Amino acid sequence: MAAYRTNVISKEKGNFVVPAFLTPATTKSSLCSACSKSHTTNNGRLLLISLSSHWTIDWPSMAAPETSTAAVPTLYTNNTLRNAFGGVLSFFILLLIGVLAFSIRLFSVIKYESVIHEFDPYFNYRVTQFLTKKGIYDFWNWFDDRTWYPLGRVIGGTVYPGLTLTAGTIWWLLNSLNIPLSVETVCVFTAPIFSAFASLATYLLTKEVKGAGAGLTAAALLAMVPSYISRSVAGSYDNEAVAIFALIFTFYLYIKTLNTGSLFYATLNSIAYFYMVCSWGGYTFIINLIPMHVLLCIVTGRYSSRLYIAYAPLVVLGTLLAALVPVVGFNAVMTSEHFASFLVFIIIHVVAFVYYIKGILSPKMFNVAVTLVVSVGLAVCCAVIAVLIALVASSPTKGWSGRSLSLLDPTYASKYIPIIASVSEHQPPTWPSYFMDINVLAFLVPAGIIACFLPLTDASSFVILYIATSVYFSGVMVRLMLVLAPAACITSGIALSEAFDVLTGSIKFQLPGVSSDAGVDAGETSSDTTEARNDEVKAEKPEETSKDQFSKKSKKKEREHVEKPSAKSKVKTKAEKKRLLALPLEASVVSLLLLIVLGAFYVVHCVWAAAEAYSAPSIVLTSRSHDGLHVFDDFREAYAWLRHNTDVDDKVASWWDYGYQTTAMANRTVIVDNNTWNNTHIATVGTAMSSPEKAAWEIFHSLDVKYVLVVFGGLIGYPSDDINKFLWMVRIGGGVFPHIKEPDYLRDGQYRIDSQATPTMLNCLMYKLSYYRFVETDGKAYDRVRRTEIGKKYFKLTHFEEVFTTHHWMVRIYKLKPPKNRTRGKTKKSKSKTSSTSSSKRSGTERKNPWH
Amino acid sequence: MEVPIRATGLLGFTFFSLLFFVCTSSPLHSLFISNAERRIDATSHIVKVYLTLKVENAGSTPTSEVLLAFPPTQVDHLATVEVLVTKGKRKKTTLVRLDVKPTELPDAPDGAKYFTIFLANPLNSGESTTLEVLYLFTHSLEPFPAEIGQSESQLVHYRDSALILSPYHIKQQTSFIKTPSRKVESFTRVEPTNHAGTEIKYGPYEDRPPYSFSPILIHFENNSPFPVVEELVREVEISHWGNLQVTEQYTLVHGGARHKGVFSRVDFQSRPTLSGASSLRHLLARLPPRVHSVYYRDEIGNISSSHLRTDSRKSELEIEPRYPLFGGWKATFVIGYGLPLQDFLFESSDDRRYLNFTFGCPLLETVVDKLTVKVVLPEGSKDPSAVVPFPVDQHLETKYSYLDVVGRTVVVMEKKNLVPVQNSHFQVYYTFKPIFMLAEPLMLASAFFLFFVACVAYLHIDLSIRK
């Protein structure tokens, strides 16, 4: 076993040391004697492949030596030149793709400004600021008392630090070079930079699967896929920005290891996986997908030592490294999300052991051993499974976190966890959103899957598995469309490039003068793409290790696999084959044009999506009217007001959506924020918002709240305001405090705020704070979002006072009136201040039914 | 209302007249003021005082120094003193600015502070001259009541003396105080006193001895906003590639009566004259002509409410804070702009270069409590020296900007209590060799060159162990 492994390593040494595409052709001639044999035997199948690879710009490591079989010196030099040219060309194409990926994401900066977007990015920005100011050790130990008052939050142990560490490192690097960019600028441009890297990683991955042509196409597609743009425009400083790069790169290194069997890449793979774990909770996708693929390979009899090297170090090293990330910690071995990898780890060892035994034993002895091992193995497996089941069953959520469970059972969240269901990005997507987010790729994916089957290699089977699982997950949660996007780009890239190859190939065949027979033959023999190479690597391995007897079986399988197409092709002569594979000239020209149109449509859609749909920072709104551009900058107006005109230690209560922004922009302590880790706390705020004024005042006062912030869109028609989110507050509040009942707020099952609304609704705090003195703006109190006149127009606030309302009324800030001294005797109702005093002393009203 | 004020006034009066007896004659008392007229403009929050003095020399020796006296409470708020004298005959009179310097006198009664005016020509005995004195007070209007609601108007107290404080005998004097509106709640009467329209007239008073003092207190409406920049940091960065980049960081506060209670947007929008009359809605910054790439932002991003008007002589930037500032509300923001270098950088005769730039704050009608001007000289410049028309604190710093190796010299100047009148020019002299301009491009070029060489070398070296 050991000898076998070292053999592989030493053989592959040449492979990883020699760089990229400019390698001199002579470095690997030793390897090729093995390949050449398979070339000649595979000739029939190679033709098929060669059609798809006139574009010979793959890394020429293998291609060059293979030309030696052609034994024509002129062709040899010709091809080296072609390879070199192709290499340089592909390098520049990649560079341009990188520039494209970066610049298409700058629409937000050009149309709006260089600013952090939305909600979560503000938290990441704040963490990065802390990191750059205080350093890494303070960051790990950071207990944030500005949020979740009075609980606080341990930031260092609850964030995925990859993004902040990346941006912090970039910032530090730039500043040590005396390039004084602000932290904000670095944060804004992190996502576009990493999407350029992600394109590069896509290129590498697809190249490993289907050759450089497919790689470039896939990279170009990924550079502008709208789904990814939506999460990585300049300013969208979120985990996904770097995580998608890490995801693709981890997959690339896995495939690379699988193709080469190099321990070097296996180690790199673990490190990339570690980076992914640092960056995003979506790493569980990797740690489940790769075992699935390994299992698939084993089941389909594709086990090889390369598979072992690709997988075993990843599990061991990767899990160890993952456990170093504080937010993951022992979850890396404790939770069910990771069990699949350990199970497959055991299985692959069993399989490896079987192969080893088979190699050293005679067939007769082996049969005996099989029976022995199977019986023992079954027993062990049963025991392990029993232990696992016991472990899993002992934990209340069966070892799965809520978000993961909702992945497996799409209805789980809406049934049990309103707080997960209330987030729009956790909803299942609709069909239009598929078209919006991946556009024509949706049609190209099936073609790509078919192309992956011709021929099926380890790498292409991985792509098939990846696309299949990600399609499923994207159907569960709109957010995971992001995982689908790279898979869709890779398969579509493969499909497009294969189609182009076939079409241009058939045109080339039929155009007189363009391709002489010699050229075609040269193309056939010289231009074998990576997948051919993959097969060869696979085929050559058993040959190299033919001393080992156990390889016979796989060798046989290999041969069968190889011989299938060649057997088919034997029926016809070579000339006939060519004619058969070539499409009619007109048809290929037309379909080529159609493909170009399809691509153009995709580009137009992507640019539109980047410019119009996904670039709005959501803290600044603009509207175009006949008298020019109108800017609604109310959020920042309110946050700036809070920042400068309230006391540093004042607590601000708002719905959790605005928590991150309030801490980051206003620098004030909030009660709840977007890290929804404590359901009860959120439910308390939800209850306060759905309670009548006095009960709400008591809840807020008990939380030491000084200001209450509500978002109101009724004046200008901003639809995602608090009134529209209000039912979620009722639901979440009611989930913990049963005296809040959703039907109380609905009239005949309908949510309304007009005169038909229920009295509970019209008396709740959220209604009052939103519509306080709203009637004085137009006299009718017409709500432009709900398109109706509000139900209760004239009312007074007794426990709250308005302290600030922004220019377009989008944010309204109220201050809690201080509790008054108890006054003796009865006070009049008209003197609201004194009435509040006397009644506010009663406790426990929040548990009673609302109004009085 | 007036009774307690008068009581304190009387106390002060007796106190100062007592001081007068303490002071005995000195050489300066050979001067006397035959006529003095004082116009106090209290329409904005910067109180401007125009004082016209007719000084006569009754002594025998010529003198060239005239003293101005201020009570200590006023000196703290005194931003600037300027003295002009008219020259020439009736037709072609020109105004000549005279030197003024703060002086300490050993026998100053009760901490009175002095400024010495240095006359251009000594005043011979029997001669007289007319001096035009302008001085400005900041933070001298004290809001009373100190807290007002949104719909109330802002009332302020102004304290001064009905009689001009002077170390000289004044034969005849009159004081006028101009208020922004007719609404004057109360004022101290020192007969003869007359209130007409927006003006209160004190005097004329005859033959008042030196150091006469008669405190007055005027309580009137002043609804103009009180924009006070608590701290302003102006950074002027010189690039010899042709740009002058100015970055100004403001901490703005409304220094008027503090806002109390609710802020109702509906009242503010529907009744702008009645509600929030004293609120600070916008500011005007006067920038140099040919300004470009102007930005206006704060720590959380761009502020979209600004307008820039440019013409060939000046640029005006009208900015609105994110929210209207009521009394006591604060805001911070940054204004930045670029200017063509040739308008501001010149070569002096001794082969040095100098920057000629305005010192003060470009916002109109704004008091700056603390101003820091930083001039960032290009990397490699030497021997910086600053020439400022008034005393400032100076020191040098080093700043590292884009790809700097040795850092840039920064000349830092600090001044407290500044008003727009003082927006005079200052100069920073330094020597600079143009070859330093090429340092950074060459550095970049060589870095890239080395990178490519390394790449080429790497690609041509075979590091594999096995051939």
mmCIF file with all atom_site columns, C-alpha atoms in Angstrom, chain A residues 68-184:
data_model
loop_
_atom_site.group_PDB
_atom_site.id
_atom_site.type_symbol
_atom_site.label_atom_id
_atom_site.label_alt_id
_atom_site.label_comp_id
_atom_site.label_asym_id
_atom_site.label_entity_id
_atom_site.label_seq_id
_atom_site.pdbx_PDB_ins_code
_atom_site.Cartn_x
_atom_site.Cartn_y
_atom_site.Cartn_z
_atom_site.occupancy
_atom_site.B_iso_or_equiv
_atom_site.pdbx_formal_charge
_atom_site.auth_seq_id
_atom_site.auth_comp_id
_atom_site.auth_asym_id
_atom_site.auth_atom_id
_atom_site.pdbx_PDB_model_num
ATOM 1   C CA . SER A 1 68  ? 5.580   12.898 -30.999 1.00 0.00 ? 68  SER A CA 1
ATOM 2   C CA . THR A 1 69  ? 3.412   9.978  -31.996 1.00 0.00 ? 69  THR A CA 1
ATOM 3   C CA . ALA A 1 70  ? 2.689   11.807 -35.182 1.00 0.00 ? 70  ALA A CA 1
ATOM 4   C CA . ALA A 1 71  ? 6.395   11.666 -35.770 1.00 0.00 ? 71  ALA A CA 1
ATOM 5   C CA . VAL A 1 72  ? 6.399   14.641 -38.094 1.00 0.00 ? 72  VAL A CA 1
ATOM 6   C CA . PRO A 1 73  ? 8.934   17.242 -36.920 1.00 0.00 ? 73  PRO A CA 1
ATOM 7   C CA . THR A 1 74  ? 7.269   20.169 -38.667 1.00 0.00 ? 74  THR A CA 1
ATOM 8   C CA . LEU A 1 75  ? 3.973   19.405 -37.090 1.00 0.00 ? 75  LEU A CA 1
ATOM 9   C CA . TYR A 1 76  ? 5.659   19.149 -33.773 1.00 0.00 ? 76  TYR A CA 1
ATOM 10  C CA . THR A 1 77  ? 7.066   22.651 -33.885 1.00 0.00 ? 77  THR A CA 1
ATOM 11  C CA . ASN A 1 78  ? 3.901   23.940 -35.424 1.00 0.00 ? 78  ASN A CA 1
ATOM 12  C CA . ASN A 1 79  ? 1.921   22.628 -32.523 1.00 0.00 ? 79  ASN A CA 1
ATOM 13  C CA . THR A 1 80  ? 4.255   23.895 -29.878 1.00 0.00 ? 80  THR A CA 1
ATOM 14  C CA . LEU A 1 81  ? 3.866   27.309 -31.394 1.00 0.00 ? 81  LEU A CA 1
ATOM 15  C CA . ARG A 1 82  ? 0.145   26.855 -31.496 1.00 0.00 ? 82  ARG A CA 1
ATOM 16  C CA . ASN A 1 83  ? 0.108   25.766 -27.916 1.00 0.00 ? 83  ASN A CA 1
ATOM 17  C CA . ALA A 1 84  ? 2.230   28.667 -26.818 1.00 0.00 ? 84  ALA A CA 1
ATOM 18  C CA . PHE A 1 85  ? 0.058   31.047 -28.746 1.00 0.00 ? 85  PHE A CA 1
ATOM 19  C CA . GLY A 1 86  ? -3.044  29.438 -27.331 1.00 0.00 ? 86  GLY A CA 1
ATOM 20  C CA . GLY A 1 87  ? -1.644  29.694 -23.863 1.00 0.00 ? 87  GLY A CA 1
ATOM 21  C CA . VAL A 1 88  ? -0.931  33.374 -24.176 1.00 0.00 ? 88  VAL A CA 1
ATOM 22  C CA . LEU A 1 89  ? -4.298  33.940 -25.796 1.00 0.00 ? 89  LEU A CA 1
ATOM 23  C CA . SER A 1 90  ? -6.139  32.124 -23.059 1.00 0.00 ? 90  SER A CA 1
ATOM 24  C CA . PHE A 1 91  ? -4.174  34.036 -20.479 1.00 0.00 ? 91  PHE A CA 1
ATOM 25  C CA . PHE A 1 92  ? -5.307  37.319 -21.977 1.00 0.00 ? 92  PHE A CA 1
ATOM 26  C CA . ILE A 1 93  ? -8.854  36.089 -22.368 1.00 0.00 ? 93  ILE A CA 1
ATOM 27  C CA . LEU A 1 94  ? -8.832  35.153 -18.703 1.00 0.00 ? 94  LEU A CA 1
ATOM 28  C CA . LEU A 1 95  ? -7.461  38.531 -17.811 1.00 0.00 ? 95  LEU A CA 1
ATOM 29  C CA . LEU A 1 96  ? -10.235 40.182 -19.765 1.00 0.00 ? 96  LEU A CA 1
ATOM 30  C CA . ILE A 1 97  ? -12.803 37.948 -18.107 1.00 0.00 ? 97  ILE A CA 1
ATOM 31  C CA . GLY A 1 98  ? -11.427 39.046 -14.769 1.00 0.00 ? 98  GLY A CA 1
ATOM 32  C CA . VAL A 1 99  ? -11.717 42.672 -15.780 1.00 0.00 ? 99  VAL A CA 1
ATOM 33  C CA . LEU A 1 100 ? -15.243 42.036 -16.996 1.00 0.00 ? 100 LEU A CA 1
ATOM 34  C CA . ALA A 1 101 ? -16.221 40.335 -13.754 1.00 0.00 ? 101 ALA A CA 1
ATOM 35  C CA . PHE A 1 102 ? -14.829 43.246 -11.792 1.00 0.00 ? 102 PHE A CA 1
ATOM 36  C CA . SER A 1 103 ? -16.210 46.053 -13.879 1.00 0.00 ? 103 SER A CA 1
ATOM 37  C CA . ILE A 1 104 ? -19.720 44.724 -14.406 1.00 0.00 ? 104 ILE A CA 1
ATOM 38  C CA . ARG A 1 105 ? -20.106 44.932 -10.647 1.00 0.00 ? 105 ARG A CA 1
ATOM 39  C CA . LEU A 1 106 ? -19.226 48.612 -10.517 1.00 0.00 ? 106 LEU A CA 1
ATOM 40  C CA . PHE A 1 107 ? -22.612 49.796 -11.703 1.00 0.00 ? 107 PHE A CA 1
ATOM 41  C CA . SER A 1 108 ? -23.588 50.369 -8.107  1.00 0.00 ? 108 SER A CA 1
ATOM 42  C CA . VAL A 1 109 ? -20.620 52.649 -7.518  1.00 0.00 ? 109 VAL A CA 1
ATOM 43  C CA . ILE A 1 110 ? -21.189 54.561 -10.729 1.00 0.00 ? 110 ILE A CA 1
ATOM 44  C CA . LYS A 1 111 ? -24.939 54.881 -10.420 1.00 0.00 ? 111 LYS A CA 1
ATOM 45  C CA . TYR A 1 112 ? -24.998 55.432 -6.693  1.00 0.00 ? 112 TYR A CA 1
ATOM 46  C CA . GLU A 1 113 ? -21.827 55.743 -4.678  1.00 0.00 ? 113 GLU A CA 1
ATOM 47  C CA . SER A 1 114 ? -19.121 53.745 -3.042  1.00 0.00 ? 114 SER A CA 1
ATOM 48  C CA . VAL A 1 115 ? -21.091 52.636 -0.044  1.00 0.00 ? 115 VAL A CA 1
ATOM 49  C CA . ILE A 1 116 ? -21.815 49.422 1.836   1.00 0.00 ? 116 ILE A CA 1
ATOM 50  C CA . HIS A 1 117 ? -25.135 47.908 0.829   1.00 0.00 ? 117 HIS A CA 1
ATOM 51  C CA . GLU A 1 118 ? -28.109 46.479 2.623   1.00 0.00 ? 118 GLU A CA 1
ATOM 52  C CA . PHE A 1 119 ? -28.077 44.934 6.067   1.00 0.00 ? 119 PHE A CA 1
ATOM 53  C CA . ASP A 1 120 ? -25.589 42.146 6.698   1.00 0.00 ? 120 ASP A CA 1
ATOM 54  C CA . PRO A 1 121 ? -22.740 43.912 4.898   1.00 0.00 ? 121 PRO A CA 1
ATOM 55  C CA . TYR A 1 122 ? -22.983 46.671 7.482   1.00 0.00 ? 122 TYR A CA 1
ATOM 56  C CA . PHE A 1 123 ? -22.262 44.200 10.205  1.00 0.00 ? 123 PHE A CA 1
ATOM 57  C CA . ASN A 1 124 ? -19.328 42.764 8.297   1.00 0.00 ? 124 ASN A CA 1
ATOM 58  C CA . TYR A 1 125 ? -18.079 46.278 7.719   1.00 0.00 ? 125 TYR A CA 1
ATOM 59  C CA . ARG A 1 126 ? -18.302 47.072 11.385  1.00 0.00 ? 126 ARG A CA 1
ATOM 60  C CA . VAL A 1 127 ? -16.443 43.897 12.288  1.00 0.00 ? 127 VAL A CA 1
ATOM 61  C CA . THR A 1 128 ? -13.767 44.743 9.742   1.00 0.00 ? 128 THR A CA 1
ATOM 62  C CA . GLN A 1 129 ? -13.413 48.199 11.219  1.00 0.00 ? 129 GLN A CA 1
ATOM 63  C CA . PHE A 1 130 ? -12.967 46.667 14.618  1.00 0.00 ? 130 PHE A CA 1
ATOM 64  C CA . LEU A 1 131 ? -10.437 44.210 13.255  1.00 0.00 ? 131 LEU A CA 1
ATOM 65  C CA . THR A 1 132 ? -8.349  46.853 11.561  1.00 0.00 ? 132 THR A CA 1
ATOM 66  C CA . LYS A 1 133 ? -8.483  49.107 14.571  1.00 0.00 ? 133 LYS A CA 1
ATOM 67  C CA . LYS A 1 134 ? -7.924  46.648 17.388  1.00 0.00 ? 134 LYS A CA 1
ATOM 68  C CA . GLY A 1 135 ? -6.113  43.728 15.797  1.00 0.00 ? 135 GLY A CA 1
ATOM 69  C CA . ILE A 1 136 ? -6.779  40.048 15.487  1.00 0.00 ? 136 ILE A CA 1
ATOM 70  C CA . TYR A 1 137 ? -6.600  39.013 19.148  1.00 0.00 ? 137 TYR A CA 1
ATOM 71  C CA . ASP A 1 138 ? -9.077  41.598 20.289  1.00 0.00 ? 138 ASP A CA 1
ATOM 72  C CA . PHE A 1 139 ? -11.236 40.507 17.423  1.00 0.00 ? 139 PHE A CA 1
ATOM 73  C CA . TRP A 1 140 ? -11.345 36.883 18.601  1.00 0.00 ? 140 TRP A CA 1
ATOM 74  C CA . ASN A 1 141 ? -12.197 38.024 22.090  1.00 0.00 ? 141 ASN A CA 1
ATOM 75  C CA . TRP A 1 142 ? -14.656 40.691 21.068  1.00 0.00 ? 142 TRP A CA 1
ATOM 76  C CA . PHE A 1 143 ? -17.761 40.744 23.185  1.00 0.00 ? 143 PHE A CA 1
ATOM 77  C CA . ASP A 1 144 ? -20.081 43.227 21.563  1.00 0.00 ? 144 ASP A CA 1
ATOM 78  C CA . ASP A 1 145 ? -22.244 45.087 24.027  1.00 0.00 ? 145 ASP A CA 1
ATOM 79  C CA . ARG A 1 146 ? -23.732 47.349 21.373  1.00 0.00 ? 146 ARG A CA 1
ATOM 80  C CA . THR A 1 147 ? -26.220 44.753 20.294  1.00 0.00 ? 147 THR A CA 1
ATOM 81  C CA . TRP A 1 148 ? -28.730 42.328 21.781  1.00 0.00 ? 148 TRP A CA 1
ATOM 82  C CA . TYR A 1 149 ? -28.986 44.524 24.813  1.00 0.00 ? 149 TYR A CA 1
ATOM 83  C CA . PRO A 1 150 ? -28.823 43.427 27.606  1.00 0.00 ? 150 PRO A CA 1
ATOM 84  C CA . LEU A 1 151 ? -27.428 40.092 26.475  1.00 0.00 ? 151 LEU A CA 1
ATOM 85  C CA . GLY A 1 152 ? -24.654 41.181 24.149  1.00 0.00 ? 152 GLY A CA 1
ATOM 86  C CA . ARG A 1 153 ? -23.071 38.971 21.596  1.00 0.00 ? 153 ARG A CA 1
ATOM 87  C CA . VAL A 1 154 ? -19.727 37.216 21.394  1.00 0.00 ? 154 VAL A CA 1
ATOM 88  C CA . ILE A 1 155 ? -18.675 38.298 17.951  1.00 0.00 ? 155 ILE A CA 1
ATOM 89  C CA . GLY A 1 156 ? -15.384 36.446 17.695  1.00 0.00 ? 156 GLY A CA 1
ATOM 90  C CA . GLY A 1 157 ? -17.011 33.110 18.296  1.00 0.00 ? 157 GLY A CA 1
ATOM 91  C CA . THR A 1 158 ? -20.132 33.586 16.240  1.00 0.00 ? 158 THR A CA 1
ATOM 92  C CA . VAL A 1 159 ? -18.989 35.029 12.937  1.00 0.00 ? 159 VAL A CA 1
ATOM 93  C CA . TYR A 1 160 ? -17.475 33.346 9.955   1.00 0.00 ? 160 TYR A CA 1
ATOM 94  C CA . PRO A 1 161 ? -14.248 35.330 9.955   1.00 0.00 ? 161 PRO A CA 1
ATOM 95  C CA . GLY A 1 162 ? -13.142 34.605 6.391   1.00 0.00 ? 162 GLY A CA 1
ATOM 96  C CA . LEU A 1 163 ? -14.542 37.707 4.799   1.00 0.00 ? 163 LEU A CA 1
ATOM 97  C CA . THR A 1 164 ? -13.442 40.152 7.464   1.00 0.00 ? 164 THR A CA 1
ATOM 98  C CA . LEU A 1 165 ? -10.000 38.612 7.697   1.00 0.00 ? 165 LEU A CA 1
ATOM 99  C CA . THR A 1 166 ? -9.654  38.771 3.931   1.00 0.00 ? 166 THR A CA 1
ATOM 100 C CA . ALA A 1 167 ? -10.650 42.409 3.716   1.00 0.00 ? 167 ALA A CA 1
ATOM 101 C CA . GLY A 1 168 ? -8.622  43.220 6.809   1.00 0.00 ? 168 GLY A CA 1
ATOM 102 C CA . THR A 1 169 ? -5.578  41.616 5.255   1.00 0.00 ? 169 THR A CA 1
ATOM 103 C CA . ILE A 1 170 ? -6.058  43.487 2.007   1.00 0.00 ? 170 ILE A CA 1
ATOM 104 C CA . TRP A 1 171 ? -6.383  46.711 3.931   1.00 0.00 ? 171 TRP A CA 1
ATOM 105 C CA . TRP A 1 172 ? -3.318  46.001 6.013   1.00 0.00 ? 172 TRP A CA 1
ATOM 106 C CA . LEU A 1 173 ? -1.326  45.068 2.937   1.00 0.00 ? 173 LEU A CA 1
ATOM 107 C CA . LEU A 1 174 ? -2.315  48.230 1.096   1.00 0.00 ? 174 LEU A CA 1
ATOM 108 C CA . ASN A 1 175 ? -1.592  50.412 4.078   1.00 0.00 ? 175 ASN A CA 1
ATOM 109 C CA . SER A 1 176 ? 1.779   48.862 4.663   1.00 0.00 ? 176 SER A CA 1
ATOM 110 C CA . LEU A 1 177 ? 2.541   49.785 1.052   1.00 0.00 ? 177 LEU A CA 1
ATOM 111 C CA . ASN A 1 178 ? 1.449   53.317 1.970   1.00 0.00 ? 178 ASN A CA 1
ATOM 112 C CA . ILE A 1 179 ? -1.688  53.204 -0.112  1.00 0.00 ? 179 ILE A CA 1
ATOM 113 C CA . PRO A 1 180 ? -4.053  54.860 2.321   1.00 0.00 ? 180 PRO A CA 1
ATOM 114 C CA . LEU A 1 181 ? -7.389  53.413 1.263   1.00 0.00 ? 181 LEU A CA 1
ATOM 115 C CA . SER A 1 182 ? -10.109 53.522 3.846   1.00 0.00 ? 182 SER A CA 1
ATOM 116 C CA . VAL A 1 183 ? -11.516 50.333 5.296   1.00 0.00 ? 183 VAL A CA 1
ATOM 117 C CA . GLU A 1 184 ? -14.814 51.165 3.638   1.00 0.00 ? 184 GLU A CA 1
#
